[in-house]
Amino acid sequence: MSNASMHGTTILAVRKGSAVAVGGDGQVSLGNTVVKGDARKVRRLAGGKVIAGFAGATADAFTLLERLEAKLEQYPDQLTRACVELAKDWRTDRYLRRLEAMMIVADKSVTLTLSGVGDVLEPQFGVTGIGSGGDYARSAARALMEETDLSAEEIVKKAMAIAASICVYTNETLTLETISE
């Protein structure tokens, strides 16, 4: 394979009522070629209590997921604290600092977006998106939240389909995980 830049991934989280849904597409592209169409970029952590979705280099994302899992073991049921501690390490550790990925994580009470520059952001309006089609999916989800009575899961499904119809690095293969009280 060449040095063509890797693109792909749309991850979307919607929190509505007592539920949160996180969805991710399955496309991985290298340059202008689709190399995989059914990648799983959304996973459950902490015994199923946390949902994590990642965008970016796969090996980097798996490294960060492992680190987050360790932080969640260190700070059980404290997702925000675990994420802040991960962000500190990610920003200051010489090895982690080079990782190119972003993550959305959610549990029953909070949704957060994490980046390698130390961001741990709770989204406004209960919607956040990352990756190539993240802005498209987030925009569609915001409109659906305000104009419909759809559930969080239904909003993710519709918004991801809209993103897939706009972003060439997003496909319609959807991995969707939900947590509701």
Tab-separated table of C-alpha atoms in Angstrom:
chain	number	residue	atom	x	y	z
A	1	MET	CA	0.000	0.000	0.000
A	2	SER	CA	1.135	3.517	-0.665
A	3	ASN	CA	1.465	6.575	1.533
A	4	ALA	CA	-2.003	7.733	0.488
A	5	SER	CA	-3.801	9.350	3.345
A	6	MET	CA	-6.305	7.246	5.227
A	7	HIS	CA	-9.828	8.580	5.411
A	8	GLY	CA	-13.001	7.211	6.713
A	9	THR	CA	-15.289	6.967	9.604
A	10	THR	CA	-18.267	8.792	10.829
A	11	ILE	CA	-19.116	8.418	14.503
A	12	LEU	CA	-22.247	10.016	15.938
A	13	ALA	CA	-23.637	10.134	19.479
A	14	VAL	CA	-27.123	11.315	20.381
A	15	ARG	CA	-28.420	11.683	23.930
A	16	LYS	CA	-32.167	12.110	24.178
A	17	GLY	CA	-34.344	11.525	27.198
A	18	SER	CA	-32.873	8.703	29.274
A	19	ALA	CA	-31.066	7.087	26.331
A	20	VAL	CA	-27.813	7.566	24.494
A	21	ALA	CA	-27.040	5.988	21.129
A	22	VAL	CA	-23.628	5.841	19.463
A	23	GLY	CA	-23.293	4.761	15.842
A	24	GLY	CA	-20.410	4.360	13.438
A	25	ASP	CA	-20.149	3.499	9.778
A	26	GLY	CA	-18.018	0.647	8.508
A	27	GLN	CA	-15.960	2.190	5.727
A	28	VAL	CA	-12.189	2.403	5.743
A	29	SER	CA	-10.574	4.064	2.737
A	30	LEU	CA	-6.979	4.388	1.646
A	31	GLY	CA	-6.652	7.254	-0.764
A	32	ASN	CA	-9.548	6.884	-3.178
A	33	THR	CA	-9.992	3.147	-2.577
A	34	VAL	CA	-12.369	1.472	-0.142
A	35	VAL	CA	-10.302	-1.200	1.622
A	36	LYS	CA	-12.944	-2.371	4.076
A	37	GLY	CA	-16.664	-1.807	4.271
A	38	ASP	CA	-17.670	-3.449	7.535
A	39	ALA	CA	-15.211	-2.250	10.191
A	40	ARG	CA	-16.556	-2.037	13.763
A	41	LYS	CA	-15.634	1.373	15.138
A	42	VAL	CA	-18.085	1.376	18.030
A	43	ARG	CA	-17.481	-0.883	21.032
A	44	ARG	CA	-18.649	-1.459	24.577
A	45	LEU	CA	-16.210	-1.072	27.461
A	46	ALA	CA	-16.330	-1.429	31.251
A	47	GLY	CA	-18.566	-4.478	31.241
A	48	GLY	CA	-20.980	-2.850	28.800
A	49	LYS	CA	-21.495	0.326	30.853
A	50	VAL	CA	-19.582	2.550	28.412
A	51	ILE	CA	-19.852	2.903	24.639
A	52	ALA	CA	-16.807	4.152	22.718
A	53	GLY	CA	-16.565	5.112	19.059
A	54	PHE	CA	-13.308	6.042	17.358
A	55	ALA	CA	-12.105	7.825	14.272
A	56	GLY	CA	-8.559	7.934	12.970
A	57	ALA	CA	-5.751	5.453	12.650
A	58	THR	CA	-7.042	2.057	13.798
A	59	ALA	CA	-3.949	0.958	15.708
A	60	ASP	CA	-3.878	4.326	17.466
A	61	ALA	CA	-7.558	4.056	18.347
A	62	PHE	CA	-7.107	0.564	19.792
A	63	THR	CA	-4.204	1.809	21.891
A	64	LEU	CA	-6.417	4.595	23.241
A	65	LEU	CA	-9.315	2.211	23.888
A	66	GLU	CA	-6.986	-0.027	25.925
A	67	ARG	CA	-5.762	2.988	27.890
A	68	LEU	CA	-9.321	4.154	28.499
A	69	GLU	CA	-10.318	0.681	29.679
A	70	ALA	CA	-7.436	0.804	32.203
A	71	LYS	CA	-8.536	4.245	33.398
A	72	LEU	CA	-12.105	2.983	33.800
A	73	GLU	CA	-10.803	0.131	35.964
A	74	GLN	CA	-8.870	2.669	38.034
A	75	TYR	CA	-11.905	5.001	38.291
A	76	PRO	CA	-14.976	2.736	38.090
A	77	ASP	CA	-18.265	4.473	37.237
A	78	GLN	CA	-16.408	7.795	36.790
A	79	LEU	CA	-16.288	8.217	33.027
A	80	THR	CA	-15.457	11.922	33.107
A	81	ARG	CA	-12.540	11.437	35.501
A	82	ALA	CA	-11.217	8.471	33.500
A	83	CYS	CA	-11.380	10.560	30.305
A	84	VAL	CA	-9.644	13.552	31.885
A	85	GLU	CA	-6.862	11.276	33.126
A	86	LEU	CA	-6.556	9.687	29.662
A	87	ALA	CA	-6.457	13.143	28.026
A	88	LYS	CA	-3.642	14.194	30.384
A	89	ASP	CA	-1.630	11.117	29.445
A	90	TRP	CA	-2.469	11.503	25.761
A	91	ARG	CA	-1.234	15.086	25.735
A	92	THR	CA	1.908	14.640	27.824
A	93	ASP	CA	3.191	11.117	27.085
A	94	ARG	CA	5.761	11.139	24.293
A	95	TYR	CA	4.368	7.963	22.671
A	96	LEU	CA	0.671	8.749	23.077
A	97	ARG	CA	1.137	12.314	21.839
A	98	ARG	CA	1.818	10.929	18.346
A	99	LEU	CA	-1.434	8.978	18.151
A	100	GLU	CA	-3.860	10.218	15.521
A	101	ALA	CA	-7.393	9.457	16.583
A	102	MET	CA	-10.452	10.924	18.250
A	103	MET	CA	-13.046	9.223	20.402
A	104	ILE	CA	-16.610	9.670	21.525
A	105	VAL	CA	-17.465	7.925	24.783
A	106	ALA	CA	-20.776	7.718	26.609
A	107	ASP	CA	-22.315	6.110	29.646
A	108	LYS	CA	-25.765	6.421	31.208
A	109	SER	CA	-25.164	10.016	32.303
A	110	VAL	CA	-22.516	11.725	30.149
A	111	THR	CA	-21.280	11.887	26.550
A	112	LEU	CA	-17.743	13.142	25.854
A	113	THR	CA	-15.555	13.834	22.821
A	114	LEU	CA	-11.816	13.267	23.360
A	115	SER	CA	-8.927	14.481	21.223
A	116	GLY	CA	-5.151	14.307	21.333
A	117	VAL	CA	-4.802	17.989	22.166
A	118	GLY	CA	-6.354	17.446	25.583
A	119	ASP	CA	-9.994	18.131	24.753
A	120	VAL	CA	-12.626	16.430	26.886
A	121	LEU	CA	-15.808	18.050	25.636
A	122	GLU	CA	-19.406	17.459	26.633
A	123	PRO	CA	-21.531	18.293	23.600
A	124	GLN	CA	-24.121	21.002	23.562
A	125	PHE	CA	-27.642	19.844	22.703
A	126	GLY	CA	-26.727	16.176	23.355
A	127	VAL	CA	-25.253	15.559	19.884
A	128	THR	CA	-21.646	15.095	18.811
A	129	GLY	CA	-19.956	13.706	15.713
A	130	ILE	CA	-16.389	12.995	14.649
A	131	GLY	CA	-14.633	11.733	11.552
A	132	SER	CA	-14.968	12.506	7.875
A	133	GLY	CA	-18.749	12.704	7.935
A	134	GLY	CA	-19.089	13.803	11.557
A	135	ASP	CA	-20.250	17.323	10.767
A	136	TYR	CA	-22.867	16.051	8.292
A	137	ALA	CA	-24.204	13.486	10.759
A	138	ARG	CA	-24.203	15.955	13.650
A	139	SER	CA	-26.068	18.571	11.596
A	140	ALA	CA	-28.698	16.062	10.508
A	141	ALA	CA	-29.086	14.777	14.080
A	142	ARG	CA	-29.524	18.310	15.450
A	143	ALA	CA	-32.291	18.988	12.938
A	144	LEU	CA	-33.972	15.659	13.716
A	145	MET	CA	-33.765	16.302	17.474
A	146	GLU	CA	-35.538	19.640	17.117
A	147	GLU	CA	-38.120	18.696	14.502
A	148	THR	CA	-39.169	15.138	15.413
A	149	ASP	CA	-40.130	12.859	18.283
A	150	LEU	CA	-37.699	10.144	17.164
A	151	SER	CA	-35.702	8.212	19.759
A	152	ALA	CA	-31.937	8.641	20.112
A	153	GLU	CA	-31.405	5.363	18.233
A	154	GLU	CA	-33.729	6.365	15.381
A	155	ILE	CA	-32.013	9.752	15.080
A	156	VAL	CA	-28.596	8.101	14.824
A	157	LYS	CA	-29.852	5.733	12.110
A	158	LYS	CA	-31.382	8.528	10.012
A	159	ALA	CA	-28.524	11.005	10.518
A	160	MET	CA	-25.895	8.395	9.641
A	161	ALA	CA	-27.818	7.526	6.456
A	162	ILE	CA	-27.817	11.225	5.529
A	163	ALA	CA	-24.062	11.469	6.200
A	164	ALA	CA	-23.457	8.363	4.053
A	165	SER	CA	-25.353	9.988	1.182
A	166	ILE	CA	-23.107	13.086	1.345
A	167	CYS	CA	-19.640	11.966	2.514
A	168	VAL	CA	-17.698	9.691	0.153
A	169	TYR	CA	-15.716	8.336	3.131
A	170	THR	CA	-18.862	7.128	4.930
A	171	ASN	CA	-20.943	4.089	4.046
A	172	GLU	CA	-24.325	2.767	5.148
A	173	THR	CA	-22.971	-0.142	7.200
A	174	LEU	CA	-23.914	0.861	10.735
A	175	THR	CA	-22.732	-0.379	14.104
A	176	LEU	CA	-25.090	0.991	16.744
A	177	GLU	CA	-24.963	0.661	20.518
A	178	THR	CA	-27.394	2.157	23.030
A	179	ILE	CA	-27.653	2.652	26.756
A	180	SER	CA	-30.945	3.527	28.384
A	181	GLU	CA	-31.975	3.725	32.010
